[in-house]
Amino acid sequence: GENVEQHPSTLSVQEGDSAVIKCTYSDSASNYFPWYKQELGKRPQLIIDIRSNVGEKKDQRIAVTLNKTAKHFSLHITETQPEDSAVYFCAASLRYSTLTFGKGTMLLVSP
Amino acid sequence: DAGVIQSPRHEVTEMGQEVTLRCKPISGHDYLFWYRQTMMRGLELLIYFNNNVPIDDSGMPEDRFSAKMPNASFSTLKIQPSEPRDSAVYFCASSSGGQGADTQYFGPGTRLTVL
């Protein structure tokens, strides 16, 4: 089955800096790559996703890039703010509608 | 729409007791997923349904776990008997399917503590 590796496990940045979280996946057949944000005690919520026919997607301060040849994708957050502090999960979809999640990255943004 | 609804939000029980978690997916969604989240193992898919039919239960840890979806608006995850290692947050999620994989919307979760 699919295996998703996510790095780093924790990331500390100063407010205003950029943050980058990287994921690799194992199965070249995967075609859907969402990112979820989970605040403490809350549910995971989708923040951005990308499909295999697109190399990059942006939404305000958030962007995701996909390299299908290397089987990796990354989340980029620019101008980080304290409210960006949360755990971020990447995921990959191998079979129709099922997701395999990475272990998560705890992002801490210091004022 | 109210989103995915789960109950109870918190459950504390003693080892050996039966636990039933409940989920109402978003209306119109034809996929329903049950996940377990722990610090050690992260988010694990336990089972998922398509049009009320269980498709893949390979993530269910053992026979003590069972899940049903009697209709399009209700699903249960049952643990009998419960054990302390079952303590975790259990999430239900739903999606609308369609061409390729679609966004999964998570419920608020049930925090289960087995003493």
PDB file of N, CA and C in Angstrom, chain A residues 42-91:
ATOM      1  N   LYS A  42      -8.971  20.094  18.014  1.00  0.00           N
ATOM      2  CA  LYS A  42      -9.960  20.283  16.951  1.00  0.00           C
ATOM      3  C   LYS A  42      -9.835  19.184  15.891  1.00  0.00           C
ATOM      4  N   ARG A  43     -10.718  19.259  14.926  1.00  0.00           N
ATOM      5  CA  ARG A  43     -10.694  18.292  13.828  1.00  0.00           C
ATOM      6  C   ARG A  43      -9.700  18.709  12.756  1.00  0.00           C
ATOM      7  N   PRO A  44      -9.173  17.784  11.956  1.00  0.00           N
ATOM      8  CA  PRO A  44      -8.372  18.168  10.783  1.00  0.00           C
ATOM      9  C   PRO A  44      -9.262  18.880   9.767  1.00  0.00           C
ATOM     10  N   GLN A  45      -8.729  19.958   9.211  1.00  0.00           N
ATOM     11  CA  GLN A  45      -9.481  20.704   8.204  1.00  0.00           C
ATOM     12  C   GLN A  45      -8.605  20.927   6.987  1.00  0.00           C
ATOM     13  N   LEU A  46      -9.191  20.710   5.822  1.00  0.00           N
ATOM     14  CA  LEU A  46      -8.467  20.879   4.575  1.00  0.00           C
ATOM     15  C   LEU A  46      -8.087  22.341   4.375  1.00  0.00           C
ATOM     16  N   ILE A  47      -6.815  22.584   4.039  1.00  0.00           N
ATOM     17  CA  ILE A  47      -6.400  23.955   3.751  1.00  0.00           C
ATOM     18  C   ILE A  47      -6.046  24.144   2.278  1.00  0.00           C
ATOM     19  N   ILE A  48      -5.565  23.119   1.624  1.00  0.00           N
ATOM     20  CA  ILE A  48      -5.236  23.198   0.207  1.00  0.00           C
ATOM     21  C   ILE A  48      -5.010  21.783  -0.300  1.00  0.00           C
ATOM     22  N   ASP A  49      -5.256  21.579  -1.588  1.00  0.00           N
ATOM     23  CA  ASP A  49      -4.990  20.270  -2.175  1.00  0.00           C
ATOM     24  C   ASP A  49      -4.488  20.451  -3.599  1.00  0.00           C
ATOM     25  N   ILE A  50      -3.885  19.402  -4.135  1.00  0.00           N
ATOM     26  CA  ILE A  50      -3.354  19.457  -5.484  1.00  0.00           C
ATOM     27  C   ILE A  50      -3.547  18.098  -6.133  1.00  0.00           C
ATOM     28  N   ARG A  51      -3.834  18.118  -7.414  1.00  0.00           N
ATOM     29  CA  ARG A  51      -4.007  16.868  -8.150  1.00  0.00           C
ATOM     30  C   ARG A  51      -2.814  16.669  -9.069  1.00  0.00           C
ATOM     31  N   SER A  52      -2.644  15.464  -9.549  1.00  0.00           N
ATOM     32  CA  SER A  52      -1.396  15.079 -10.205  1.00  0.00           C
ATOM     33  C   SER A  52      -1.189  15.753 -11.559  1.00  0.00           C
ATOM     34  N   ASN A  53      -2.187  16.420 -12.075  1.00  0.00           N
ATOM     35  CA  ASN A  53      -2.001  17.092 -13.355  1.00  0.00           C
ATOM     36  C   ASN A  53      -1.589  18.561 -13.181  1.00  0.00           C
ATOM     37  N   VAL A  54      -1.308  18.936 -11.928  1.00  0.00           N
ATOM     38  CA  VAL A  54      -0.924  20.317 -11.625  1.00  0.00           C
ATOM     39  C   VAL A  54       0.393  20.298 -10.864  1.00  0.00           C
ATOM     40  N   GLY A  55       1.300  21.229 -11.139  1.00  0.00           N
ATOM     41  CA  GLY A  55       2.586  21.248 -10.457  1.00  0.00           C
ATOM     42  C   GLY A  55       2.628  22.146  -9.245  1.00  0.00           C
ATOM     43  N   GLU A  56       1.771  23.187  -9.240  1.00  0.00           N
ATOM     44  CA  GLU A  56       1.785  24.135  -8.138  1.00  0.00           C
ATOM     45  C   GLU A  56       0.396  24.754  -8.014  1.00  0.00           C
ATOM     46  N   LYS A  57       0.049  25.058  -6.774  1.00  0.00           N
ATOM     47  CA  LYS A  57      -1.238  25.705  -6.514  1.00  0.00           C
ATOM     48  C   LYS A  57      -1.060  26.660  -5.355  1.00  0.00           C
ATOM     49  N   LYS A  58      -1.654  27.858  -5.473  1.00  0.00           N
ATOM     50  CA  LYS A  58      -1.523  28.876  -4.420  1.00  0.00           C
ATOM     51  C   LYS A  58      -2.886  29.324  -3.936  1.00  0.00           C
ATOM     52  N   ASP A  59      -2.926  29.675  -2.659  1.00  0.00           N
ATOM     53  CA  ASP A  59      -4.117  30.262  -2.066  1.00  0.00           C
ATOM     54  C   ASP A  59      -3.656  31.238  -1.005  1.00  0.00           C
ATOM     55  N   GLN A  60      -3.562  32.478  -1.381  1.00  0.00           N
ATOM     56  CA  GLN A  60      -3.100  33.551  -0.507  1.00  0.00           C
ATOM     57  C   GLN A  60      -1.698  33.236   0.014  1.00  0.00           C
ATOM     58  N   ARG A  61      -1.528  33.001   1.314  1.00  0.00           N
ATOM     59  CA  ARG A  61      -0.181  32.790   1.854  1.00  0.00           C
ATOM     60  C   ARG A  61       0.263  31.332   1.792  1.00  0.00           C
ATOM     61  N   ILE A  62      -0.588  30.494   1.269  1.00  0.00           N
ATOM     62  CA  ILE A  62      -0.298  29.057   1.244  1.00  0.00           C
ATOM     63  C   ILE A  62      -0.102  28.593  -0.186  1.00  0.00           C
ATOM     64  N   ALA A  63       0.899  27.728  -0.392  1.00  0.00           N
ATOM     65  CA  ALA A  63       1.127  27.152  -1.712  1.00  0.00           C
ATOM     66  C   ALA A  63       1.554  25.695  -1.530  1.00  0.00           C
ATOM     67  N   VAL A  64       1.246  24.897  -2.516  1.00  0.00           N
ATOM     68  CA  VAL A  64       1.688  23.513  -2.527  1.00  0.00           C
ATOM     69  C   VAL A  64       2.339  23.236  -3.871  1.00  0.00           C
ATOM     70  N   THR A  65       3.453  22.513  -3.849  1.00  0.00           N
ATOM     71  CA  THR A  65       4.132  22.109  -5.069  1.00  0.00           C
ATOM     72  C   THR A  65       4.187  20.591  -5.122  1.00  0.00           C
ATOM     73  N   LEU A  66       4.162  20.063  -6.312  1.00  0.00           N
ATOM     74  CA  LEU A  66       4.162  18.615  -6.524  1.00  0.00           C
ATOM     75  C   LEU A  66       5.200  18.257  -7.574  1.00  0.00           C
ATOM     76  N   ASN A  67       6.027  17.281  -7.251  1.00  0.00           N
ATOM     77  CA  ASN A  67       6.995  16.748  -8.192  1.00  0.00           C
ATOM     78  C   ASN A  67       6.702  15.259  -8.334  1.00  0.00           C
ATOM     79  N   LYS A  68       5.984  14.900  -9.382  1.00  0.00           N
ATOM     80  CA  LYS A  68       5.563  13.511  -9.552  1.00  0.00           C
ATOM     81  C   LYS A  68       6.745  12.593  -9.872  1.00  0.00           C
ATOM     82  N   THR A  69       7.728  13.122 -10.556  1.00  0.00           N
ATOM     83  CA  THR A  69       8.885  12.295 -10.910  1.00  0.00           C
ATOM     84  C   THR A  69       9.624  11.848  -9.648  1.00  0.00           C
ATOM     85  N   ALA A  70       9.806  12.800  -8.739  1.00  0.00           N
ATOM     86  CA  ALA A  70      10.510  12.504  -7.494  1.00  0.00           C
ATOM     87  C   ALA A  70       9.571  11.975  -6.416  1.00  0.00           C
ATOM     88  N   LYS A  71       8.284  12.010  -6.659  1.00  0.00           N
ATOM     89  CA  LYS A  71       7.260  11.569  -5.706  1.00  0.00           C
ATOM     90  C   LYS A  71       7.359  12.324  -4.396  1.00  0.00           C
ATOM     91  N   HIS A  72       7.392  13.652  -4.512  1.00  0.00           N
ATOM     92  CA  HIS A  72       7.314  14.448  -3.304  1.00  0.00           C
ATOM     93  C   HIS A  72       6.503  15.713  -3.541  1.00  0.00           C
ATOM     94  N   PHE A  73       5.936  16.217  -2.464  1.00  0.00           N
ATOM     95  CA  PHE A  73       5.144  17.436  -2.509  1.00  0.00           C
ATOM     96  C   PHE A  73       5.381  18.224  -1.233  1.00  0.00           C
ATOM     97  N   SER A  74       5.221  19.527  -1.328  1.00  0.00           N
ATOM     98  CA  SER A  74       5.582  20.405  -0.213  1.00  0.00           C
ATOM     99  C   SER A  74       4.513  21.456   0.017  1.00  0.00           C
ATOM    100  N   LEU A  75       4.418  21.866   1.274  1.00  0.00           N
ATOM    101  CA  LEU A  75       3.533  22.963   1.680  1.00  0.00           C
ATOM    102  C   LEU A  75       4.398  24.155   2.040  1.00  0.00           C
ATOM    103  N   HIS A  76       4.062  25.300   1.482  1.00  0.00           N
ATOM    104  CA  HIS A  76       4.801  26.528   1.753  1.00  0.00           C
ATOM    105  C   HIS A  76       3.835  27.533   2.370  1.00  0.00           C
ATOM    106  N   ILE A  77       4.208  28.063   3.529  1.00  0.00           N
ATOM    107  CA  ILE A  77       3.418  29.114   4.165  1.00  0.00           C
ATOM    108  C   ILE A  77       4.312  30.350   4.263  1.00  0.00           C
ATOM    109  N   THR A  78       3.882  31.440   3.664  1.00  0.00           N
ATOM    110  CA  THR A  78       4.657  32.680   3.725  1.00  0.00           C
ATOM    111  C   THR A  78       4.053  33.610   4.776  1.00  0.00           C
ATOM    112  N   GLU A  79       4.883  34.552   5.232  1.00  0.00           N
ATOM    113  CA  GLU A  79       4.440  35.564   6.212  1.00  0.00           C
ATOM    114  C   GLU A  79       3.658  34.913   7.353  1.00  0.00           C
ATOM    115  N   THR A  80       4.281  33.943   8.003  1.00  0.00           N
ATOM    116  CA  THR A  80       3.590  33.188   9.038  1.00  0.00           C
ATOM    117  C   THR A  80       3.088  34.086  10.160  1.00  0.00           C
ATOM    118  N   GLN A  81       1.961  33.660  10.747  1.00  0.00           N
ATOM    119  CA  GLN A  81       1.327  34.385  11.842  1.00  0.00           C
ATOM    120  C   GLN A  81       1.107  33.414  13.003  1.00  0.00           C
ATOM    121  N   PRO A  82       0.978  33.908  14.219  1.00  0.00           N
ATOM    122  CA  PRO A  82       0.779  33.006  15.362  1.00  0.00           C
ATOM    123  C   PRO A  82      -0.396  32.047  15.168  1.00  0.00           C
ATOM    124  N   GLU A  83      -1.444  32.498  14.489  1.00  0.00           N
ATOM    125  CA  GLU A  83      -2.600  31.626  14.281  1.00  0.00           C
ATOM    126  C   GLU A  83      -2.329  30.502  13.282  1.00  0.00           C
ATOM    127  N   ASP A  84      -1.161  30.514  12.650  1.00  0.00           N
ATOM    128  CA  ASP A  84      -0.769  29.381  11.801  1.00  0.00           C
ATOM    129  C   ASP A  84      -0.246  28.219  12.634  1.00  0.00           C
ATOM    130  N   SER A  85       0.000  28.458  13.911  1.00  0.00           N
ATOM    131  CA  SER A  85       0.494  27.389  14.786  1.00  0.00           C
ATOM    132  C   SER A  85      -0.538  26.278  14.875  1.00  0.00           C
ATOM    133  N   ALA A  86      -0.122  25.070  14.527  1.00  0.00           N
ATOM    134  CA  ALA A  86      -1.016  23.913  14.482  1.00  0.00           C
ATOM    135  C   ALA A  86      -0.192  22.708  14.035  1.00  0.00           C
ATOM    136  N   VAL A  87      -0.855  21.566  13.940  1.00  0.00           N
ATOM    137  CA  VAL A  87      -0.242  20.387  13.326  1.00  0.00           C
ATOM    138  C   VAL A  87      -0.749  20.289  11.892  1.00  0.00           C
ATOM    139  N   TYR A  88       0.160  20.111  10.970  1.00  0.00           N
ATOM    140  CA  TYR A  88      -0.177  20.016   9.559  1.00  0.00           C
ATOM    141  C   TYR A  88       0.078  18.582   9.080  1.00  0.00           C
ATOM    142  N   PHE A  89      -0.899  18.032   8.379  1.00  0.00           N
ATOM    143  CA  PHE A  89      -0.803  16.682   7.840  1.00  0.00           C
ATOM    144  C   PHE A  89      -0.857  16.727   6.319  1.00  0.00           C
ATOM    145  N   CYS A  90       0.069  16.015   5.694  1.00  0.00           N
ATOM    146  CA  CYS A  90      -0.061  15.782   4.272  1.00  0.00           C
ATOM    147  C   CYS A  90      -0.727  14.416   4.080  1.00  0.00           C
ATOM    148  N   ALA A  91      -1.246  14.178   2.905  1.00  0.00           N
ATOM    149  CA  ALA A  91      -1.878  12.895   2.603  1.00  0.00           C
ATOM    150  C   ALA A  91      -1.771  12.630   1.114  1.00  0.00           C
TER     151      ALA A  91
END
